[in-house]
Amino acid sequence: MKETYITTNSQALTESDSPVLEIWGPTSLKGEVRISGAKNSALAIMAGTLLCSDDCRISNVPSLMDVGRMVQILAALGVKINRKQDTLEINATEIGQTQAPYDLVSQLRASFFVIGPLLARLGVARVPLPGGCAIGARPVDLHVRGLQAMGAEVTIEHGIVHAYVKGSSRRLKGASIYLDYPSVGATETIMMAATLAEGETTIGNAAQEPEVEDLANFCRSMGAKIRGAGTNTIIVSGVERLHSTDYPIIPDRIEAGTFLVAGAITHSPISLYPVIPEHLSPVIAKLKEVGCNVILEDYKRLRLVPGELRATDIETLPYPGFPTDMQAQFMALLTKSEGNSMVTETVFENRLRHVAELQRMGADIKVKGNVAVVKGVPFLSGAPVMATDLRASAALVLAGLAARGKTVVQGLHHLDRGYENIEDKLRQLGANLQRV
Ligand code: EPU
């Protein structure tokens, strides 16, 4: 059976029609690239609009396949949703459905995030288990345990998580929750659920990612009482209702990091705007270790100053550690850095699948368990390669920019999930590439 992908403009593509990206290298880039709004903020905030019974406007929303899928999920729940350029106008006054459709949830893990807001708002939610994905099993036990601690009854039947709140008020109750692991999604689920709960919720060992803080700021713009987001302890005092808002999403630190690596791997001085430089601290520190410099040109504008590339070690960790979402792109860079680098993936159990594709391009990488040892080679050679997940696809594009000859990247539906107009952006910087 042919696999079907749903694009943001609802075209259906089948695998046999799937486009590929041809890239001719090595390339030199120059100029400035505009960074889009953060995918992972947008997805969580879109789920968060279910908390509000008035109109919400969210701006700086990237045009991505994942955002398109989340639009479909909200629409399936009965939410009115309208896109005007980079702004989504969302009205969740009437939520006609409490069950998210399996065929959409299975395509987008972030859609599980609707469980917290649905439960907080309506006292009932039914969301299919999102299942595993290319980078790991990705269970939702921490989300579920958090909701149970707040008084929800949760059962899992026929692959669907049924959650409901007993009692006439159907309101969740504030609780003190300590996460076994600072999961981004679980922190977001519990934080959203707690905004409308009775009393105070404390989330210990909370995720500190900027997208968690962005979601908290969005909820606060609707009147939620949240303190400590961006630290490892978040305190939420529940309120009875949230009001209308107009909220801009932060710039995407992972897209920005990917372009910084594009400059580094092609030895090109490029600028990025807009960015929030602090969100990129772990990535900038590693770029400096490999011999590049990153200069703050002015508020929200960074410039990559390329240098001779040398090896370094990387271990992925929850924020403010080095992001797992930048591991594949950095591995592409390390394939061309003088010496031996060790890359350790600790966040997801299966996020080294790009190694085999980079090897096809001449990279010298050995893998044992969750560790890859990368020995820098003088050059990469263009080759046909297959993207295995979103960030792996970005790594292959970066390698293609630096490799000699033609690289053909297949599996572009991964790239389209998370990078807005990446080809146009790279072409404007001088890259030679086309989708065919
Ligand atoms: N985990 C559990 N139980 C849970 C939740 C998570 O064991 O209930 C485990 C996961 O299996 C994983 C680890 O905890 O091994 C971290 O998962 P986390 O919950 O922090 O990640 P997530 O919320 O599923 C978000 C991003 C990911 C990003 C991670 C880590 C969204 C939509 N996704 O996922 O983004 O890699 O945080 O920063 O926000 C991407 O953009 O390419 C991407 C995968």
Short mmCIF file of C-alpha atoms and ligand atoms in Angstrom, two decimals:
data_model
loop_
_atom_site.label_atom_id
_atom_site.label_comp_id
_atom_site.label_asym_id
_atom_site.label_seq_id
_atom_site.Cartn_x
_atom_site.Cartn_y
_atom_site.Cartn_z
CA MET A 1 0.00 0.00 0.00
CA LYS A 2 1.23 3.47 -0.83
CA GLU A 3 1.84 5.74 2.14
CA THR A 4 -0.10 9.02 2.00
CA TYR A 5 1.16 12.26 3.52
CA ILE A 6 -1.06 15.23 4.26
CA THR A 7 0.53 18.56 3.47
CA THR A 8 -0.33 21.93 5.00
CA ASN A 9 -2.45 22.87 2.01
CA SER A 10 -4.22 19.51 2.21
CA GLN A 11 -2.72 18.11 -0.97
CA ALA A 12 -2.19 14.39 -0.73
CA LEU A 13 1.17 13.08 -1.90
CA THR A 14 1.92 9.43 -2.45
CA GLU A 15 5.37 7.94 -2.05
CA SER A 16 5.83 7.35 -5.77
CA ASP A 17 5.19 11.06 -6.47
CA SER A 18 7.34 12.13 -3.55
CA PRO A 19 9.79 14.83 -4.48
CA VAL A 20 13.53 14.59 -3.80
CA LEU A 21 15.98 17.36 -3.08
CA GLU A 22 18.99 17.61 -5.38
CA ILE A 23 21.89 19.53 -3.91
CA TRP A 24 25.12 20.39 -5.71
CA GLY A 25 28.16 21.01 -3.54
CA PRO A 26 30.43 22.20 -2.23
CA THR A 27 28.65 25.51 -1.80
CA SER A 28 29.57 28.86 -0.28
CA LEU A 29 26.77 30.73 1.40
CA LYS A 30 26.43 34.42 2.17
CA GLY A 31 23.80 36.84 3.40
CA GLU A 32 21.09 36.76 6.03
CA VAL A 33 18.40 34.21 6.70
CA ARG A 34 15.06 34.88 8.35
CA ILE A 35 14.25 32.44 11.15
CA SER A 36 10.64 31.25 11.43
CA GLY A 37 8.52 30.76 14.54
CA ALA A 38 9.30 27.74 16.70
CA LYS A 39 7.55 24.55 15.58
CA ASN A 40 7.52 22.97 19.03
CA SER A 41 6.12 26.13 20.65
CA ALA A 42 3.48 26.44 17.96
CA LEU A 43 2.26 22.85 18.40
CA ALA A 44 1.98 23.09 22.19
CA ILE A 45 0.38 26.54 22.06
CA MET A 46 -2.15 25.36 19.48
CA ALA A 47 -3.16 22.60 21.91
CA GLY A 48 -3.25 25.25 24.65
CA THR A 49 -5.90 27.28 22.79
CA LEU A 50 -8.37 24.56 23.84
CA LEU A 51 -8.13 26.00 27.36
CA CYS A 52 -9.73 29.24 26.27
CA SER A 53 -13.39 29.78 25.49
CA ASP A 54 -12.72 33.10 23.72
CA ASP A 55 -10.82 33.97 20.54
CA CYS A 56 -7.06 33.37 20.42
CA ARG A 57 -4.73 34.81 17.81
CA ILE A 58 -1.31 33.27 17.49
CA SER A 59 1.19 34.95 15.20
CA ASN A 60 4.61 33.98 13.83
CA VAL A 61 3.25 30.46 13.27
CA PRO A 62 5.47 28.61 10.77
CA SER A 63 3.86 27.05 7.73
CA LEU A 64 4.77 23.40 8.28
CA MET A 65 3.26 20.01 7.72
CA ASP A 66 3.08 19.38 11.50
CA VAL A 67 1.22 22.65 12.05
CA GLY A 68 -1.20 21.66 9.26
CA ARG A 69 -1.85 18.36 11.04
CA MET A 70 -2.48 20.10 14.35
CA VAL A 71 -4.95 22.42 12.58
CA GLN A 72 -6.79 19.31 11.37
CA ILE A 73 -6.84 17.82 14.87
CA LEU A 74 -8.28 20.99 16.41
CA ALA A 75 -10.82 21.22 13.58
CA ALA A 76 -11.82 17.57 14.20
CA LEU A 77 -12.52 18.52 17.84
CA GLY A 78 -14.91 21.18 16.61
CA VAL A 79 -12.63 24.20 17.00
CA LYS A 80 -13.01 27.06 14.49
CA ILE A 81 -9.65 27.85 12.99
CA ASN A 82 -8.57 30.24 10.32
CA ARG A 83 -5.11 30.99 8.92
CA LYS A 84 -4.14 34.47 7.68
CA GLN A 85 -0.49 34.62 6.62
CA ASP A 86 1.50 33.69 9.72
CA THR A 87 -1.44 34.12 12.09
CA LEU A 88 -3.89 31.51 13.31
CA GLU A 89 -7.26 32.72 14.56
CA ILE A 90 -8.65 30.03 16.82
CA ASN A 91 -11.98 29.89 18.56
CA ALA A 92 -12.54 26.94 20.88
CA THR A 93 -15.75 28.25 22.47
CA GLU A 94 -17.51 25.08 21.36
CA ILE A 95 -15.61 21.83 21.57
CA GLY A 96 -17.95 19.34 19.94
CA GLN A 97 -15.76 16.27 20.33
CA THR A 98 -13.71 14.96 23.23
CA GLN A 99 -11.96 12.27 21.19
CA ALA A 100 -9.03 13.11 18.94
CA PRO A 101 -9.03 11.03 15.72
CA TYR A 102 -6.48 8.19 15.59
CA ASP A 103 -5.41 8.68 11.98
CA LEU A 104 -4.26 12.23 12.79
CA VAL A 105 -2.81 11.56 16.26
CA SER A 106 -0.74 8.68 14.88
CA GLN A 107 0.91 11.07 12.41
CA LEU A 108 1.90 13.67 14.98
CA ARG A 109 3.02 12.86 18.51
CA ALA A 110 2.50 16.45 19.66
CA SER A 111 -1.23 15.96 19.11
CA PHE A 112 -1.28 13.97 22.37
CA PHE A 113 -0.79 17.38 24.05
CA VAL A 114 -4.54 18.05 23.60
CA ILE A 115 -5.26 15.66 26.48
CA GLY A 116 -4.36 18.16 29.25
CA PRO A 117 -6.40 21.12 27.93
CA LEU A 118 -9.42 18.94 27.01
CA LEU A 119 -9.47 17.38 30.46
CA ALA A 120 -9.05 20.72 32.23
CA ARG A 121 -11.76 22.40 30.19
CA LEU A 122 -14.35 19.61 29.86
CA GLY A 123 -13.45 17.08 32.56
CA VAL A 124 -13.11 14.37 29.92
CA ALA A 125 -10.71 13.55 27.11
CA ARG A 126 -10.10 10.55 24.88
CA VAL A 127 -6.86 10.56 22.94
CA PRO A 128 -5.32 7.61 21.10
CA LEU A 129 -1.86 6.57 22.27
CA PRO A 130 0.46 8.22 19.78
CA GLY A 131 2.65 5.11 19.48
CA GLY A 132 6.37 4.95 18.84
CA CYS A 133 8.16 6.88 16.15
CA ALA A 134 11.39 6.79 14.16
CA ILE A 135 13.53 8.13 17.01
CA GLY A 136 12.25 5.94 19.85
CA ALA A 137 9.34 4.40 21.75
CA ARG A 138 8.34 7.71 23.36
CA PRO A 139 5.84 6.56 26.01
CA VAL A 140 3.35 8.94 27.66
CA ASP A 141 3.47 7.49 31.19
CA LEU A 142 4.69 10.74 32.74
CA HIS A 143 1.81 12.71 31.20
CA VAL A 144 -0.67 10.13 32.50
CA ARG A 145 0.81 9.97 36.02
CA GLY A 146 0.71 13.75 36.28
CA LEU A 147 -2.97 13.86 35.31
CA GLN A 148 -3.77 11.04 37.75
CA ALA A 149 -2.03 12.95 40.55
CA MET A 150 -4.44 15.82 39.78
CA GLY A 151 -7.42 13.53 40.32
CA ALA A 152 -8.08 12.23 36.81
CA GLU A 153 -9.23 8.64 36.35
CA VAL A 154 -7.22 7.28 33.45
CA THR A 155 -7.71 3.99 31.65
CA ILE A 156 -6.16 2.76 28.44
CA GLU A 157 -8.49 0.63 26.31
CA HIS A 158 -8.09 -0.45 22.72
CA GLY A 159 -5.15 1.95 22.30
CA ILE A 160 -7.10 4.96 23.54
CA VAL A 161 -6.32 6.91 26.69
CA HIS A 162 -9.62 7.73 28.41
CA ALA A 163 -9.29 10.40 31.07
CA TYR A 164 -12.09 11.90 33.12
CA VAL A 165 -12.63 13.82 36.31
CA LYS A 166 -15.25 12.57 38.78
CA GLY A 167 -17.49 14.85 40.78
CA SER A 168 -19.98 17.53 39.91
CA SER A 169 -17.39 20.28 39.29
CA ARG A 170 -15.42 18.04 36.89
CA ARG A 171 -12.38 20.13 37.85
CA LEU A 172 -8.89 18.74 38.27
CA LYS A 173 -7.25 19.38 41.64
CA GLY A 174 -3.85 20.99 42.14
CA ALA A 175 -1.13 18.55 43.19
CA SER A 176 2.56 18.33 43.89
CA ILE A 177 4.14 16.37 41.05
CA TYR A 178 7.79 15.40 40.67
CA LEU A 179 8.73 14.12 37.21
CA ASP A 180 11.09 11.13 36.97
CA TYR A 181 12.57 12.84 33.91
CA PRO A 182 12.22 16.47 32.76
CA SER A 183 10.00 15.55 29.81
CA VAL A 184 9.03 18.51 27.63
CA GLY A 185 5.66 17.03 26.69
CA ALA A 186 4.73 15.88 30.22
CA THR A 187 5.65 19.28 31.68
CA GLU A 188 3.47 20.95 29.04
CA THR A 189 0.53 18.58 29.57
CA ILE A 190 0.55 19.04 33.35
CA MET A 191 1.12 22.79 33.17
CA MET A 192 -1.79 23.28 30.77
CA ALA A 193 -4.07 21.03 32.82
CA ALA A 194 -3.14 22.90 36.01
CA THR A 195 -4.11 26.34 34.65
CA LEU A 196 -7.84 25.55 35.15
CA ALA A 197 -7.48 23.19 38.13
CA GLU A 198 -8.70 23.93 41.64
CA GLY A 199 -5.76 25.06 43.78
CA GLU A 200 -2.02 25.02 43.27
CA THR A 201 0.10 22.58 41.25
CA THR A 202 3.85 22.27 41.62
CA ILE A 203 5.86 20.52 38.92
CA GLY A 204 9.28 19.46 40.22
CA ASN A 205 12.09 18.38 37.86
CA ALA A 206 10.19 20.24 35.13
CA ALA A 207 11.56 20.63 31.62
CA GLN A 208 13.25 24.03 31.17
CA GLU A 209 13.13 24.21 27.36
CA PRO A 210 12.34 27.66 25.90
CA GLU A 211 9.23 26.16 24.27
CA VAL A 212 7.88 25.26 27.74
CA GLU A 213 8.46 28.86 28.82
CA ASP A 214 6.79 30.12 25.63
CA LEU A 215 3.74 27.97 26.34
CA ALA A 216 3.66 29.31 29.91
CA ASN A 217 3.84 32.90 28.61
CA PHE A 218 1.03 32.15 26.18
CA CYS A 219 -1.12 30.75 29.03
CA ARG A 220 -0.24 33.77 31.17
CA SER A 221 -1.34 36.08 28.35
CA MET A 222 -4.78 34.42 28.75
CA GLY A 223 -4.78 35.07 32.50
CA ALA A 224 -3.20 31.84 33.80
CA LYS A 225 -1.14 32.13 36.98
CA ILE A 226 2.18 30.40 36.33
CA ARG A 227 5.52 31.01 38.03
CA GLY A 228 8.92 29.46 37.46
CA ALA A 229 8.55 28.35 33.81
CA GLY A 230 12.05 28.10 32.37
CA THR A 231 13.34 26.77 35.72
CA ASN A 232 13.04 23.23 37.09
CA THR A 233 10.13 24.09 39.39
CA ILE A 234 6.90 25.41 37.93
CA ILE A 235 4.04 26.55 40.15
CA VAL A 236 0.57 26.99 38.71
CA SER A 237 -2.36 28.48 40.64
CA GLY A 238 -5.54 27.38 38.90
CA VAL A 239 -8.08 29.97 37.75
CA GLU A 240 -11.71 29.47 36.71
CA ARG A 241 -11.42 30.63 33.13
CA LEU A 242 -8.94 32.05 30.66
CA HIS A 243 -9.55 34.97 28.34
CA SER A 244 -8.82 35.95 24.78
CA THR A 245 -5.25 36.68 23.67
CA ASP A 246 -3.03 37.75 20.80
CA TYR A 247 0.34 36.02 21.13
CA PRO A 248 3.49 35.86 18.96
CA ILE A 249 5.57 32.66 18.97
CA ILE A 250 9.31 32.78 19.70
CA PRO A 251 11.87 32.17 16.91
CA ASP A 252 12.82 28.56 16.30
CA ARG A 253 16.14 27.86 18.04
CA ILE A 254 16.56 24.55 16.22
CA GLU A 255 16.05 26.09 12.78
CA ALA A 256 18.51 28.82 13.81
CA GLY A 257 21.02 26.23 15.03
CA THR A 258 20.64 24.32 11.76
CA PHE A 259 21.53 27.45 9.76
CA LEU A 260 24.51 28.19 12.04
CA VAL A 261 25.78 24.70 11.19
CA ALA A 262 25.10 25.39 7.49
CA GLY A 263 27.48 28.37 7.75
CA ALA A 264 30.07 26.34 9.68
CA ILE A 265 30.06 23.30 7.36
CA THR A 266 30.36 25.45 4.19
CA HIS A 267 32.89 27.88 5.77
CA SER A 268 30.50 30.74 5.09
CA PRO A 269 29.83 33.90 7.10
CA ILE A 270 26.03 34.14 7.37
CA SER A 271 23.67 36.11 9.60
CA LEU A 272 20.43 35.00 11.22
CA TYR A 273 17.49 37.13 12.26
CA PRO A 274 15.44 37.09 14.46
CA VAL A 275 16.81 34.82 17.17
CA ILE A 276 16.86 34.76 20.97
CA PRO A 277 20.61 34.27 21.48
CA GLU A 278 20.33 32.75 25.02
CA HIS A 279 18.24 29.90 23.59
CA LEU A 280 21.21 28.96 21.42
CA SER A 281 23.86 29.03 24.18
CA PRO A 282 24.66 25.28 24.16
CA VAL A 283 24.86 25.26 20.35
CA ILE A 284 27.02 28.40 20.21
CA ALA A 285 29.38 26.96 22.84
CA LYS A 286 29.90 23.83 20.68
CA LEU A 287 30.37 25.88 17.51
CA LYS A 288 33.14 27.77 19.31
CA GLU A 289 34.73 24.48 20.38
CA VAL A 290 34.83 23.30 16.76
CA GLY A 291 36.65 26.49 15.71
CA CYS A 292 33.87 28.88 14.58
CA ASN A 293 32.75 32.08 16.22
CA VAL A 294 29.24 33.39 16.69
CA ILE A 295 28.87 37.14 17.10
CA LEU A 296 25.87 39.00 18.45
CA GLU A 297 25.55 41.66 15.73
CA ASP A 298 22.68 43.38 17.43
CA TYR A 299 19.62 42.48 19.47
CA LYS A 300 18.16 39.31 17.86
CA ARG A 301 20.78 39.09 15.05
CA LEU A 302 23.65 36.57 15.09
CA ARG A 303 26.55 36.18 12.67
CA LEU A 304 28.44 32.93 12.16
CA VAL A 305 32.14 33.45 11.56
CA PRO A 306 33.54 30.24 10.06
CA GLY A 307 36.86 28.71 11.08
CA GLU A 308 39.03 25.64 10.57
CA LEU A 309 36.92 22.78 11.88
CA ARG A 310 38.25 20.59 14.70
CA ALA A 311 36.73 17.68 16.62
CA THR A 312 34.72 17.98 19.81
CA ASP A 313 32.50 15.73 21.95
CA ILE A 314 28.76 16.12 22.28
CA GLU A 315 26.28 14.65 24.72
CA THR A 316 22.60 15.42 24.27
CA LEU A 317 20.74 16.47 27.42
CA PRO A 318 17.56 18.24 28.45
CA TYR A 319 17.82 22.06 28.20
CA PRO A 320 20.07 23.89 28.98
CA GLY A 321 22.23 20.95 27.83
CA PHE A 322 23.02 20.32 24.19
CA PRO A 323 19.70 19.67 22.34
CA THR A 324 18.96 16.26 20.88
CA ASP A 325 17.25 18.15 18.03
CA MET A 326 20.71 19.47 16.96
CA GLN A 327 22.62 16.19 17.31
CA ALA A 328 22.24 14.97 13.71
CA GLN A 329 23.17 18.35 12.21
CA PHE A 330 26.28 18.54 14.44
CA MET A 331 27.25 15.04 13.47
CA ALA A 332 27.24 16.16 9.83
CA LEU A 333 29.58 18.98 10.83
CA LEU A 334 31.89 16.68 12.79
CA THR A 335 32.32 14.40 9.78
CA LYS A 336 34.42 17.25 8.30
CA SER A 337 36.17 18.32 11.52
CA GLU A 338 39.80 17.35 12.06
CA GLY A 339 40.21 14.58 14.66
CA ASN A 340 37.91 12.20 16.54
CA SER A 341 34.63 13.34 18.06
CA MET A 342 32.35 11.38 20.34
CA VAL A 343 28.59 11.95 20.02
CA THR A 344 26.42 10.51 22.81
CA GLU A 345 22.63 10.52 22.42
CA THR A 346 20.94 10.25 25.82
CA VAL A 347 17.43 11.63 25.20
CA PHE A 348 16.04 9.24 22.57
CA GLU A 349 17.06 5.59 22.20
CA ASN A 350 17.04 5.42 18.41
CA ARG A 351 18.34 8.72 17.12
CA LEU A 352 21.48 7.70 15.24
CA ARG A 353 19.87 6.42 12.05
CA HIS A 354 21.42 9.22 9.99
CA VAL A 355 24.83 7.61 10.57
CA ALA A 356 24.30 5.03 7.81
CA GLU A 357 23.31 7.77 5.36
CA LEU A 358 26.29 9.98 6.25
CA GLN A 359 28.51 6.91 5.76
CA ARG A 360 27.14 6.65 2.22
CA MET A 361 28.59 10.12 1.65
CA GLY A 362 32.04 9.02 2.81
CA ALA A 363 31.81 9.86 6.52
CA ASP A 364 33.91 7.76 8.90
CA ILE A 365 31.60 6.96 11.84
CA LYS A 366 31.47 3.98 14.20
CA VAL A 367 28.46 3.35 16.44
CA LYS A 368 28.20 1.37 19.65
CA GLY A 369 24.89 1.62 21.49
CA ASN A 370 24.03 5.28 21.87
CA VAL A 371 27.55 6.52 21.10
CA ALA A 372 28.97 7.43 17.71
CA VAL A 373 32.67 8.06 17.15
CA VAL A 374 33.17 10.38 14.20
CA LYS A 375 36.59 10.63 12.57
CA GLY A 376 36.86 13.75 10.42
CA VAL A 377 37.48 13.14 6.70
CA PRO A 378 38.91 15.71 4.24
CA PHE A 379 35.77 15.69 2.10
CA LEU A 380 32.29 14.17 1.71
CA SER A 381 30.98 12.91 -1.65
CA GLY A 382 27.46 13.54 -2.93
CA ALA A 383 25.24 10.43 -2.92
CA PRO A 384 21.58 9.41 -2.91
CA VAL A 385 20.46 9.35 0.73
CA MET A 386 17.24 8.69 2.65
CA ALA A 387 16.00 10.94 5.45
CA THR A 388 14.91 8.85 8.44
CA ASP A 389 13.46 11.59 10.66
CA LEU A 390 13.10 15.35 10.76
CA ARG A 391 16.51 16.36 12.13
CA ALA A 392 18.26 13.57 10.20
CA SER A 393 16.84 15.09 7.02
CA ALA A 394 18.35 18.47 7.96
CA ALA A 395 21.71 16.80 8.62
CA LEU A 396 21.69 15.26 5.14
CA VAL A 397 20.90 18.61 3.54
CA LEU A 398 23.83 20.17 5.44
CA ALA A 399 26.15 17.35 4.40
CA GLY A 400 24.95 17.78 0.79
CA LEU A 401 25.87 21.48 0.84
CA ALA A 402 29.43 20.60 1.82
CA ALA A 403 29.88 17.40 -0.23
CA ARG A 404 31.52 17.22 -3.64
CA GLY A 405 29.02 16.59 -6.44
CA LYS A 406 25.32 15.84 -6.34
CA THR A 407 23.43 14.66 -3.26
CA VAL A 408 19.84 13.49 -3.67
CA VAL A 409 17.84 13.55 -0.43
CA GLN A 410 14.75 11.36 -0.36
CA GLY A 411 12.07 11.25 2.34
CA LEU A 412 11.39 15.00 2.21
CA HIS A 413 8.13 14.68 4.13
CA HIS A 414 10.37 14.58 7.21
CA LEU A 415 12.02 17.88 6.26
CA ASP A 416 8.65 19.51 5.53
CA ARG A 417 7.43 18.64 9.02
CA GLY A 418 9.80 21.11 10.62
CA TYR A 419 11.61 23.51 8.27
CA GLU A 420 9.64 26.32 6.65
CA ASN A 421 10.76 27.06 3.07
CA ILE A 422 14.19 25.60 3.69
CA GLU A 423 15.08 25.38 0.02
CA ASP A 424 14.15 29.02 -0.66
CA LYS A 425 16.06 30.13 2.40
CA LEU A 426 19.17 28.19 1.39
CA ARG A 427 18.87 29.30 -2.25
CA GLN A 428 18.72 32.94 -1.13
CA LEU A 429 22.00 32.33 0.70
CA GLY A 430 23.51 31.02 -2.54
CA ALA A 431 23.03 27.25 -2.31
CA ASN A 432 22.55 25.30 -5.50
CA LEU A 433 19.60 22.99 -4.88
CA GLN A 434 16.22 22.09 -6.28
CA ARG A 435 13.23 19.91 -5.43
CA VAL A 436 12.32 17.65 -8.30
N1 EPU B 1 9.48 10.05 28.02
C1 EPU B 1 9.00 9.02 28.78
N2 EPU B 1 7.72 9.10 29.25
C2 EPU B 1 6.92 10.18 28.99
C3 EPU B 1 7.43 11.24 28.21
C4 EPU B 1 8.72 11.14 27.73
O1 EPU B 1 9.70 8.04 29.04
O2 EPU B 1 5.77 10.19 29.45
C5 EPU B 1 10.86 9.95 27.48
C6 EPU B 1 10.85 9.92 25.94
O3 EPU B 1 10.61 8.62 25.45
C7 EPU B 1 12.23 10.43 25.61
C8 EPU B 1 12.48 11.44 26.74
O4 EPU B 1 11.56 11.14 27.77
O5 EPU B 1 13.15 9.39 25.65
C9 EPU B 1 12.31 12.88 26.32
O6 EPU B 1 11.03 13.08 25.79
P1 EPU B 1 10.22 14.45 25.95
O7 EPU B 1 8.90 14.15 26.53
O8 EPU B 1 11.08 15.46 26.62
O9 EPU B 1 10.05 14.87 24.42
P2 EPU B 1 8.71 15.21 23.67
O10 EPU B 1 7.89 16.15 24.44
O11 EPU B 1 8.09 13.96 23.16
C10 EPU B 1 9.74 17.34 22.53
C11 EPU B 1 9.92 17.81 21.12
C12 EPU B 1 10.98 16.97 20.42
C13 EPU B 1 12.29 17.10 21.21
C14 EPU B 1 12.07 16.67 22.67
C15 EPU B 1 13.29 16.85 23.54
C16 EPU B 1 7.71 18.61 20.60
C17 EPU B 1 6.51 18.52 19.76
N3 EPU B 1 8.66 17.71 20.41
O12 EPU B 1 9.31 15.96 22.41
O13 EPU B 1 11.17 17.54 19.13
O14 EPU B 1 13.28 16.31 20.63
O15 EPU B 1 10.98 17.44 23.24
O16 EPU B 1 13.71 18.17 23.53
O17 EPU B 1 7.83 19.54 21.39
C18 EPU B 1 11.83 17.57 16.88
O18 EPU B 1 11.42 18.76 16.83
O19 EPU B 1 12.51 17.05 15.96
C19 EPU B 1 11.51 16.78 18.05
C20 EPU B 1 11.60 15.45 18.07
#
